Coordinates of C-alpha atoms and ligand atoms in Angstrom, one line a residue:
M1 CA 125.6 92.8 83.9
D2 CA 126.4 90.8 80.9
R3 CA 123.0 91.0 79.2
D4 CA 120.8 93.8 78.1
T5 CA 117.5 93.0 79.8
M6 CA 115.9 90.7 82.4
S7 CA 115.3 87.2 81.0
N8 CA 111.8 86.1 80.2
E9 CA 112.0 83.9 83.4
E10 CA 112.8 86.9 85.5
N11 CA 110.0 89.0 83.8
Y12 CA 107.5 86.1 84.2
A13 CA 108.3 85.4 87.8
F14 CA 108.0 89.0 88.9
D15 CA 104.9 89.5 86.8
V16 CA 103.2 86.4 88.0
A17 CA 104.3 86.4 91.7
G18 CA 104.9 90.2 92.5
Y19 CA 108.5 89.5 93.7
L20 CA 111.8 88.2 92.3
H21 CA 114.4 86.4 94.1
V22 CA 117.9 87.1 92.7
P23 CA 120.5 84.7 94.3
G24 CA 124.0 85.5 95.1
V25 CA 124.4 89.2 94.3
L26 CA 126.7 89.9 97.1
S27 CA 129.8 88.0 97.8
R28 CA 130.5 86.4 101.2
G29 CA 133.2 89.1 101.8
E30 CA 130.6 91.8 101.1
V31 CA 127.9 90.2 103.3
E32 CA 130.6 89.8 106.1
A33 CA 131.6 93.5 105.9
L34 CA 128.0 94.7 106.1
N35 CA 127.5 92.4 109.1
R36 CA 130.6 93.7 110.8
A37 CA 129.5 97.3 110.2
L38 CA 126.1 96.6 111.7
D39 CA 127.7 94.8 114.7
E40 CA 130.0 97.7 115.3
A41 CA 127.3 100.4 115.0
G42 CA 124.8 98.3 117.2
A43 CA 121.9 100.0 115.4
S44 CA 119.3 98.8 113.0
E45 CA 118.8 102.0 111.0
G46 CA 120.2 105.4 110.0
M47 CA 123.0 103.8 108.0
L48 CA 123.3 106.3 105.3
G49 CA 124.0 109.0 107.8
W50 CA 126.6 107.1 109.8
E51 CA 130.2 108.1 110.0
A52 CA 132.5 107.2 107.3
P53 CA 133.7 104.6 106.4
Q54 CA 130.8 102.5 108.0
R55 CA 128.2 104.4 105.9
D56 CA 129.9 103.9 102.7
L57 CA 129.0 100.2 102.4
F58 CA 125.3 101.1 102.8
R59 CA 125.7 104.0 100.4
D60 CA 127.2 101.7 97.8
L61 CA 124.3 99.3 98.2
L62 CA 121.8 102.3 97.6
V63 CA 123.1 102.3 94.0
H64 CA 124.4 98.9 93.6
P65 CA 124.9 98.4 89.8
Q66 CA 122.9 95.1 89.8
L67 CA 120.0 96.6 91.8
V68 CA 119.9 99.7 89.6
W69 CA 119.8 97.4 86.5
Y70 CA 116.8 95.6 87.8
L71 CA 115.0 98.6 89.2
N72 CA 115.3 100.5 85.9
Q73 CA 113.4 97.6 84.4
I74 CA 111.0 96.9 87.2
I75 CA 110.2 100.5 88.5
G76 CA 111.4 102.4 85.4
H77 CA 114.1 105.0 84.9
G78 CA 114.3 107.8 87.4
F79 CA 113.4 105.7 90.4
R80 CA 114.2 107.1 93.8
L81 CA 114.6 106.1 97.3
D82 CA 111.4 106.6 99.4
Q83 CA 112.3 105.2 102.9
A84 CA 115.9 104.9 104.3
P85 CA 117.4 101.5 104.8
R86 CA 116.9 99.6 107.9
L87 CA 116.8 96.1 109.1
L88 CA 113.4 94.5 108.4
G89 CA 111.4 93.8 111.6
S90 CA 113.5 96.0 113.8
R91 CA 110.8 98.5 114.6
E92 CA 108.6 98.0 117.6
G93 CA 105.3 96.6 116.5
E94 CA 106.4 95.7 113.1
I95 CA 106.3 92.0 113.6
G96 CA 103.0 90.0 113.9
Q97 CA 101.0 92.9 112.5
G98 CA 98.4 92.1 109.8
L99 CA 99.5 91.7 106.0
V100 CA 99.7 94.9 104.0
G101 CA 99.4 95.3 100.2
G102 CA 97.0 93.8 97.8
D103 CA 95.6 95.6 94.7
E104 CA 92.0 96.3 96.0
P105 CA 91.4 99.1 96.7
R106 CA 94.2 100.1 94.4
N107 CA 96.8 102.5 95.6
P108 CA 98.2 104.0 92.4
S109 CA 101.4 105.3 94.2
R110 CA 102.4 101.7 95.0
A111 CA 100.6 99.7 92.2
Y112 CA 102.0 97.5 89.5
F113 CA 101.3 98.7 86.0
I114 CA 101.9 96.8 82.6
Q115 CA 100.8 98.2 79.3
N116 CA 101.9 97.5 75.8
G117 CA 104.9 95.6 77.2
R118 CA 106.0 98.4 79.4
R119 CA 106.0 97.8 83.1
S120 CA 106.2 100.3 86.1
C121 CA 106.0 99.0 89.6
Q122 CA 105.6 102.1 91.5
G123 CA 107.0 100.8 94.9
V124 CA 109.6 98.1 95.4
K125 CA 111.3 96.8 98.5
A126 CA 114.8 95.7 97.8
I127 CA 115.8 93.2 100.5
W128 CA 119.4 92.5 101.0
V129 CA 119.8 89.1 102.8
L130 CA 122.6 89.3 105.2
E131 CA 121.8 86.0 107.0
D132 CA 120.2 82.7 105.7
V133 CA 116.4 82.4 106.3
E134 CA 115.5 78.8 106.3
E135 CA 112.1 77.2 106.0
G136 CA 110.1 77.8 109.2
D137 CA 112.3 80.6 110.4
G138 CA 109.5 83.1 110.3
G139 CA 110.3 86.7 109.2
P140 CA 108.9 88.0 106.0
V141 CA 105.9 86.5 104.2
V142 CA 104.2 87.0 100.9
V143 CA 101.2 86.0 98.9
Q144 CA 102.0 85.1 95.3
A145 CA 100.1 87.0 92.6
S146 CA 98.3 89.4 95.2
H147 CA 99.8 92.5 93.4
K148 CA 97.2 92.0 90.8
S149 CA 94.2 91.0 93.0
N150 CA 90.9 92.4 91.9
V151 CA 89.2 91.5 95.0
E152 CA 89.6 92.9 98.5
T153 CA 91.8 90.8 100.7
P154 CA 89.6 88.8 103.1
E155 CA 89.9 90.1 106.7
D156 CA 90.8 86.6 107.9
L157 CA 93.8 86.5 105.6
V158 CA 95.0 90.0 106.6
T159 CA 94.9 89.0 110.3
G160 CA 96.3 85.6 109.8
Q161 CA 93.2 84.1 111.3
D162 CA 93.0 82.0 108.1
D163 CA 96.1 81.8 105.9
M164 CA 94.0 80.1 103.1
G165 CA 97.0 78.2 102.1
L166 CA 98.4 81.2 100.5
V167 CA 101.0 82.8 102.9
R168 CA 104.5 81.9 102.1
Q169 CA 107.8 82.5 103.7
P170 CA 110.6 82.6 101.2
V171 CA 113.8 80.8 101.8
L172 CA 116.7 83.2 101.4
K173 CA 120.5 82.8 101.5
A174 CA 123.0 85.4 102.6
G175 CA 124.0 87.5 99.7
D176 CA 120.6 87.2 97.9
L177 CA 118.6 90.1 96.8
F178 CA 114.8 89.9 97.1
L179 CA 112.8 92.4 95.2
L180 CA 109.2 92.8 96.4
A181 CA 106.5 94.9 94.9
E182 CA 104.8 97.1 97.6
S183 CA 101.4 96.0 96.2
T184 CA 102.1 92.4 96.9
L185 CA 100.4 91.2 100.2
Q186 CA 103.3 90.9 102.7
G187 CA 104.0 90.9 106.3
M188 CA 106.5 90.0 109.1
R189 CA 105.7 87.0 111.1
P190 CA 107.5 86.4 114.5
W191 CA 111.0 84.8 114.1
T192 CA 111.1 81.3 115.5
E193 CA 114.5 81.7 117.0
S194 CA 116.8 84.7 116.6
P195 CA 115.9 87.6 114.2
K196 CA 117.7 87.4 110.8
R197 CA 119.3 90.4 109.3
L198 CA 117.3 91.6 106.2
L199 CA 118.6 95.1 105.2
T200 CA 115.8 96.7 103.4
Y201 CA 115.6 99.8 101.1
W202 CA 112.3 101.2 99.9
Y203 CA 112.3 102.5 96.3
A204 CA 109.5 104.3 94.4
G205 CA 108.6 105.4 90.8
R206 CA 110.1 108.8 89.9
A207 CA 107.0 110.8 90.4
V208 CA 104.9 108.9 92.9
I209 CA 104.3 110.2 96.4
Q210 CA 104.6 107.7 99.2
S211 CA 106.2 109.0 102.4
N212 CA 107.6 112.3 103.5
G213 CA 111.4 112.2 104.3
P214 CA 112.6 112.7 107.8
G215 CA 114.5 115.9 107.0
P216 CA 113.4 119.5 107.9
G217 CA 111.3 119.8 104.8
A218 CA 108.5 117.9 106.4
E219 CA 108.4 120.1 109.4
I220 CA 107.4 123.2 107.6
E221 CA 104.0 124.1 106.4
T222 CA 104.6 125.5 102.9
R223 CA 101.4 127.1 101.5
P224 CA 101.1 130.3 99.4
E225 CA 100.8 133.4 101.4
W226 CA 97.2 134.2 100.6
T227 CA 96.0 131.1 102.3
E228 CA 96.9 132.4 105.7
N229 CA 93.5 133.8 106.3
A230 CA 91.7 131.4 103.8
P231 CA 89.0 129.0 105.1
P232 CA 90.4 125.5 105.9
E233 CA 88.8 123.8 102.9
Q234 CA 90.6 126.2 100.6
K235 CA 93.9 125.7 102.5
A236 CA 93.4 121.9 102.2
V237 CA 93.8 121.9 98.4
M238 CA 96.9 124.1 98.4
Y239 CA 99.2 121.7 100.1
R240 CA 102.7 120.9 98.9
P241 CA 103.9 117.3 98.6
G242 CA 106.6 116.6 101.1
A243 CA 105.7 119.5 103.4
K244 CA 104.1 119.4 106.9
G245 CA 100.4 118.3 106.6
S246 CA 100.8 116.7 103.2
N247 CA 101.0 113.1 104.1
P248 CA 98.4 111.9 104.5
P249 CA 96.9 114.7 102.6
P250 CA 93.9 116.5 103.9
V251 CA 90.5 114.8 103.1
L252 CA 87.8 117.2 101.7
N253 CA 84.2 116.2 101.7
T254 CA 80.9 117.9 100.7
D255 CA 77.3 117.4 101.0
G256 CA 76.7 119.3 97.8
E257 CA 76.1 122.6 99.7
K258 CA 79.1 123.2 101.9
T259 CA 82.6 121.7 102.0
W260 CA 84.6 120.7 105.0
V261 CA 87.8 119.0 106.0
E262 CA 87.4 115.6 107.6
E263 CA 89.2 114.8 110.8
S264 CA 90.0 111.3 109.6
S265 CA 92.6 110.9 106.9
E266 CA 90.9 107.9 105.5
V267 CA 90.7 108.2 101.8
I268 CA 87.3 108.9 100.3
H269 CA 86.9 107.3 96.9
P270 CA 83.3 106.3 96.1
S271 CA 82.3 103.5 93.8
I272 CA 79.1 103.3 91.8
Y273 CA 78.9 99.7 93.0
I274 CA 78.1 98.3 96.4
R275 CA 78.8 94.7 97.6
D276 CA 75.9 92.5 96.9
P277 CA 75.1 90.5 100.0
N278 CA 72.6 88.5 98.0
S279 CA 75.0 87.3 95.2
K280 CA 75.4 84.1 97.2
I281 CA 79.1 84.2 96.2
D282 CA 81.4 83.2 99.1
E283 CA 83.8 86.1 99.2
K284 CA 86.8 84.1 100.2
E285 CA 86.2 81.7 97.2
F286 CA 85.9 84.7 94.9
Y287 CA 89.2 86.1 96.2
F288 CA 91.0 82.8 95.9
W289 CA 89.7 82.3 92.4
D290 CA 90.6 85.7 91.1
L291 CA 94.0 85.6 92.8
N292 CA 95.1 82.1 91.7
G293 CA 93.0 80.9 88.7
Y294 CA 91.8 77.8 90.6
L295 CA 89.6 76.9 93.5
V296 CA 89.2 73.7 95.6
V297 CA 85.7 73.2 97.1
R298 CA 85.9 70.6 100.0
G299 CA 83.8 67.7 100.7
V300 CA 81.2 67.9 98.0
M301 CA 80.7 64.2 97.6
D302 CA 79.6 62.0 100.4
G303 CA 81.0 58.6 101.3
E304 CA 78.2 56.6 99.4
W305 CA 78.5 58.6 96.2
L306 CA 82.2 58.2 96.4
E307 CA 81.8 54.5 96.8
K308 CA 79.6 54.2 93.8
A309 CA 81.8 56.2 91.6
N310 CA 84.8 54.2 92.6
E311 CA 82.9 51.1 92.1
A312 CA 82.1 52.1 88.5
V313 CA 85.6 52.8 87.7
D314 CA 86.8 49.5 89.2
K315 CA 84.1 47.7 87.1
F316 CA 85.4 49.2 83.8
Q317 CA 89.1 49.0 84.3
D318 CA 89.3 47.1 81.0
R319 CA 88.2 50.3 79.2
I320 CA 91.1 52.3 80.4
E321 CA 93.1 53.6 77.5
V322 CA 96.8 54.4 78.1
G323 CA 97.6 57.6 76.1
A324 CA 100.7 59.3 75.2
E325 CA 103.5 60.3 77.6
L326 CA 102.9 64.0 78.2
A327 CA 106.0 65.2 80.0
R328 CA 107.3 66.5 76.6
G329 CA 110.9 66.5 77.3
S330 CA 110.7 67.1 81.0
K331 CA 113.4 65.5 83.1
S332 CA 111.6 65.7 86.5
Q333 CA 108.3 64.6 85.1
A334 CA 109.1 61.8 82.7
G335 CA 107.3 58.6 83.0
T336 CA 104.7 56.3 81.2
G337 CA 101.6 57.2 79.3
R338 CA 98.5 58.6 80.8
P339 CA 95.7 56.2 81.6
L340 CA 92.2 57.5 81.1
L341 CA 88.8 56.1 81.2
P342 CA 86.5 58.3 79.0
G343 CA 82.8 58.2 78.5
L344 CA 81.7 58.2 82.1
V345 CA 78.2 59.6 81.5
D346 CA 77.6 56.9 78.8
L347 CA 78.5 53.9 81.0
P348 CA 75.6 51.4 81.4
A349 CA 73.2 52.1 84.2
P350 CA 73.6 52.3 87.1
Y351 CA 77.3 52.9 86.7
C352 CA 76.7 56.1 84.8
D353 CA 74.6 57.6 87.7
P354 CA 77.5 58.9 90.0
F355 CA 78.9 60.8 87.1
R356 CA 75.8 62.1 85.5
R357 CA 75.0 63.5 89.0
M358 CA 78.2 65.6 88.7
I359 CA 77.5 67.5 85.5
A360 CA 74.8 69.8 86.8
H361 CA 75.3 69.5 90.6
P362 CA 74.2 72.5 92.6
A363 CA 77.8 73.0 93.8
V364 CA 79.0 73.2 90.3
V365 CA 76.1 75.3 88.8
H366 CA 76.3 77.9 91.6
R367 CA 80.0 78.5 91.0
L368 CA 80.0 78.1 87.1
N369 CA 77.2 80.9 87.1
W370 CA 79.4 83.3 88.9
M371 CA 82.8 82.2 87.3
G372 CA 81.7 82.8 83.7
A373 CA 77.8 83.1 83.6
S374 CA 75.2 80.7 82.6
G375 CA 74.8 79.0 79.2
Y376 CA 77.9 76.6 79.6
R377 CA 77.9 73.2 78.2
T378 CA 80.1 70.0 78.6
G379 CA 81.0 66.9 76.8
G380 CA 80.8 64.6 79.8
G381 CA 83.5 63.2 82.1
T382 CA 86.8 61.2 81.8
V383 CA 88.5 59.7 84.9
F384 CA 92.3 60.2 85.1
C385 CA 93.8 57.0 86.5
A386 CA 97.5 57.6 86.6
V387 CA 99.5 55.0 88.3
Q388 CA 102.8 55.2 90.1
G389 CA 105.4 56.1 87.3
T390 CA 102.8 57.9 85.0
S391 CA 104.5 60.9 83.6
G392 CA 103.4 64.5 84.4
H393 CA 101.6 66.5 81.8
S394 CA 103.7 69.4 80.8
L395 CA 102.1 72.7 81.8
H396 CA 100.2 74.5 79.2
D397 CA 98.0 77.5 78.6
G398 CA 98.2 80.8 80.4
N399 CA 97.4 84.5 79.6
E400 CA 100.2 84.9 77.1
P401 CA 99.4 84.1 74.4
M402 CA 95.8 84.8 75.4
S403 CA 93.0 83.1 73.7
P404 CA 89.7 85.1 73.9
S405 CA 87.6 81.9 73.8
R406 CA 89.5 80.4 76.8
G407 CA 90.8 83.3 78.9
Y408 CA 90.0 85.2 82.1
Q409 CA 88.8 88.8 82.5
F410 CA 87.6 90.6 85.6
K411 CA 85.2 93.6 85.2
N412 CA 82.9 95.4 87.5
G413 CA 82.8 92.8 90.1
R414 CA 82.3 89.8 87.7
S415 CA 84.5 86.9 86.7
Y416 CA 84.5 86.1 83.0
C417 CA 86.2 82.8 82.6
E418 CA 85.3 81.2 79.2
T419 CA 86.5 77.7 80.0
V420 CA 86.1 76.1 83.4
T421 CA 87.4 72.6 84.0
I422 CA 86.3 70.7 87.1
T423 CA 88.1 67.6 88.6
W424 CA 86.1 65.6 91.1
Q425 CA 88.5 63.8 93.3
L426 CA 87.5 60.2 94.0
R427 CA 90.7 59.6 96.1
D428 CA 92.9 61.6 98.2
V429 CA 95.6 63.7 96.4
E430 CA 98.5 63.8 98.8
P431 CA 101.1 66.6 98.8
D432 CA 104.2 66.2 96.7
L433 CA 103.0 62.9 95.1
G434 CA 101.9 64.2 91.9
G435 CA 98.5 65.2 90.1
F436 CA 97.0 68.6 89.0
A437 CA 99.5 71.4 89.2
C438 CA 99.3 75.0 88.2
V439 CA 100.9 78.5 88.4
P440 CA 98.8 80.7 90.6
G441 CA 98.5 84.2 89.0
S442 CA 99.5 83.0 85.5
H443 CA 96.0 83.9 84.3
K444 CA 97.0 87.5 84.4
T445 CA 100.6 87.3 83.1
Q446 CA 101.8 89.4 80.2
Y447 CA 104.9 87.1 79.6
S448 CA 105.1 83.8 77.8
M449 CA 105.6 80.7 79.9
P450 CA 109.3 79.9 80.2
P451 CA 110.4 76.4 79.1
G452 CA 111.4 75.4 82.8
I453 CA 107.8 76.1 83.9
R454 CA 106.5 74.1 81.0
T455 CA 108.6 71.1 82.0
C456 CA 108.5 71.8 85.8
D457 CA 112.3 71.4 85.6
E458 CA 112.8 74.9 86.7
T459 CA 109.7 76.2 88.5
M460 CA 111.2 79.1 90.3
G461 CA 108.9 78.3 93.1
L462 CA 105.8 79.3 91.3
V463 CA 104.1 76.0 90.7
V464 CA 101.6 74.5 93.2
Q465 CA 100.2 71.0 93.4
P466 CA 97.1 71.3 95.7
A467 CA 96.6 68.6 98.2
M468 CA 92.9 67.3 98.2
K469 CA 90.7 64.7 99.8
A470 CA 88.3 62.3 98.2
G471 CA 85.1 64.2 97.6
D472 CA 86.7 67.5 97.0
V473 CA 86.1 69.3 93.8
L474 CA 88.7 71.4 91.9
F475 CA 87.7 74.2 89.5
F476 CA 90.4 75.8 87.3
M477 CA 90.6 78.4 84.5
D478 CA 91.4 76.0 81.7
G479 CA 93.0 78.1 79.0
G480 CA 93.6 81.0 81.5
C481 CA 95.7 79.5 84.3
T482 CA 98.8 77.7 83.3
H483 CA 98.2 74.1 84.4
G484 CA 99.1 70.4 83.8
A485 CA 100.0 67.5 86.1
L486 CA 103.1 66.4 88.0
A487 CA 104.2 62.8 87.6
W488 CA 102.2 60.4 89.8
K489 CA 104.3 59.0 92.7
N490 CA 101.6 57.6 94.9
P491 CA 101.3 53.8 94.9
I492 CA 97.6 54.3 95.0
P493 CA 96.5 55.4 91.4
R494 CA 95.0 58.7 90.8
R495 CA 91.3 59.0 90.4
G496 CA 90.2 62.4 89.2
V497 CA 87.0 62.9 87.1
L498 CA 87.6 65.7 84.6
V499 CA 84.6 67.6 83.3
K500 CA 85.2 70.5 81.0
Y501 CA 82.8 73.4 80.5
Q502 CA 82.9 75.9 77.7
S503 CA 81.0 79.2 77.9
K504 CA 78.1 80.1 75.6
N505 CA 80.3 82.6 73.8
S506 CA 82.4 80.5 71.7
N507 CA 82.7 77.1 70.0
W508 CA 85.6 75.1 70.9
G509 CA 85.8 71.7 69.5
G510 CA 83.4 70.8 66.7
G511 CA 79.8 71.9 66.2
V512 CA 77.9 73.8 63.6
I513 CA 80.5 74.1 60.8
D514 CA 79.0 72.9 57.7
P515 CA 77.5 75.8 55.5
Q516 CA 75.0 73.4 54.0
E517 CA 73.7 72.6 57.4
R518 CA 73.5 76.3 58.5
W519 CA 72.1 77.8 55.4
G520 CA 70.5 75.1 53.4
D521 CA 70.1 75.7 49.6
M522 CA 71.3 79.3 49.9
V523 CA 74.9 78.0 49.5
E524 CA 74.4 75.9 46.4
D525 CA 76.9 76.5 43.7
M526 CA 78.9 78.9 45.8
T527 CA 82.6 79.4 45.0
E528 CA 85.1 78.0 47.6
E529 CA 85.7 81.5 48.7
Q530 CA 82.1 82.3 49.2
F531 CA 81.6 79.0 50.9
A532 CA 84.4 79.8 53.4
V533 CA 82.5 82.7 55.0
M534 CA 79.3 80.8 55.3
R535 CA 80.5 78.5 57.9
G536 CA 79.3 78.3 61.4
P537 CA 81.4 79.4 64.5
E538 CA 84.5 77.2 65.0
R539 CA 88.0 77.9 66.3
D540 CA 91.3 77.0 64.9
G541 CA 92.2 73.6 66.3
W542 CA 95.6 72.0 66.9
D543 CA 95.6 70.0 63.7
R544 CA 93.4 72.2 61.6
T545 CA 92.6 75.8 61.0
V546 CA 89.3 77.2 59.8
P547 CA 89.4 78.7 56.3
R548 CA 90.2 82.3 56.0
L549 CA 90.4 84.6 53.0
V550 CA 93.5 86.3 51.8
V551 CA 93.9 88.8 49.0
H552 CA 96.6 88.3 46.3
D553 CA 96.7 90.4 43.1
G554 CA 93.2 91.9 43.8
Q555 CA 91.6 88.4 44.1
A556 CA 90.3 86.7 47.4
H557 CA 91.6 83.2 47.9
V558 CA 90.9 80.5 50.6
S559 CA 93.9 79.9 53.0
Y560 CA 94.4 77.5 55.9
D561 CA 97.5 79.1 56.9
P562 CA 97.3 80.6 60.5
E563 CA 100.6 82.5 60.2
G564 CA 100.3 86.0 61.6
D565 CA 96.7 85.9 62.9
R566 CA 97.0 84.2 66.2
Y567 CA 95.8 86.1 69.2
A568 CA 99.3 86.9 70.5
A569 CA 102.8 87.3 69.3
S570 CA 103.9 83.8 70.1
Y571 CA 101.8 80.9 68.6
R572 CA 102.2 77.4 67.8
K573 CA 103.5 76.6 64.3
P574 CA 101.3 74.6 62.0
G575 CA 101.9 70.8 62.4
E576 CA 103.3 71.3 66.0
K577 CA 101.2 69.2 68.1
S578 CA 101.9 70.3 71.6
R579 CA 102.2 73.6 73.3
Ligands
FE2_601 FE1 94.8 71.2 80.1

């Protein structure tokens, strides 16, 4: 490799999605040789133990330098092979089973960790692509960002009863390497035509226990001698990893008085919480929201409401203001300025009515309450009226740098989203014709957004533009989930009413700032430094910062320089208008 570490793009892609597609690692000749060896052997597993020279190609792949280089960074040094290579989908019953993976409940021996900039993904499938897999071919499927899901995977998604728009079949070329975290939700769908050759090696972190090997070690029960006549529960805690009876390990249980070994190997791991059937939260919605950072609720507006809202927008076309071009250097999303019609709740009656009805609608209140708790407030609505040729809005925000007043946290079954923005669709949003776009999973990333994601010129397959119908309502984690818009290509102009909600926990965009107003006479004749700390809550804005105090030569001074005290390592420099 001609570089020291994975690029920020690669780190971001694996961190956001739970998989990384590395194109063209093997040459055409290498792929042909592997295919020939497989043809000759006529078998789909056992390669490492075949006769020489056939096995050599597969042994070479086991420690292929480029793979080792990636695994050292993704799993960590000292990774090892957990399961021998074989062709994916070749075992009976492997295809068409439910999806496996997801991070709830967490399986620490396969989970994804990242802490203080250090990552360790404890289980990774290295899939060598020996034949092209085109769109619609079937085979492996994945769910982006599911390696970090906080919510149990809905049963319908596991079984394929409802793909929830989340299941994706990657397009792969012969010679590619596809690195897939074990905790990413994944499965094998039936091949539409002939099976494609995907040679797969299973790797694990240096100390984690996943499977027992096929060798003789797993056939022998290895316990200390004294346990020979010991009761089963004592025997049960004396097992040795890798030996017979160790995988799955014995499950001990107790009623507080006696201890016994369960017959079933199902893990016992109690929680202090139970699911609340009275929470009124739709569990599929909660899963989707936590996974992706956005949610579409279908059919909230009826025909009459839509008609009135559209009529009002038609009526005030002359108030549309065309703003700046927001593609910000993007090649793919360049175009004209963004037309907006603001002040919808202030329109003269009855035109304001369809919009006033939106701001505290039950469908909104219900979800805002569970998404970030009550106490939110809004500034009203603006309708986005992009026309064919209107530029995209370069993607912005995300979890790195994280802004505490706008981010997302999940704790003890609750969603804490500090800024939720809602878009009411007054017209259909067609697939691939532009509009709201985001990076599902970016509300949990630890890496900064790469330039190609910002411009959407190099999306690495991570950006989605949800299709919606008139009457649907989109919720997204404004500030948490990386979002923006793709250039509008539909001859019918966009009509999305944007309503932003800020939580009770922080001030974001004006408010109580004046010390006089907050404290009255108490602040009279204060020095500038004293005055600075008497202000009300207000954040740093794009074009201004709140006063802070710095100490020079033993004296406190007022400063407006944000340098060094943003919430993350990367921050916008003063005077820079966009991010
Ligand atoms: Fe935004």
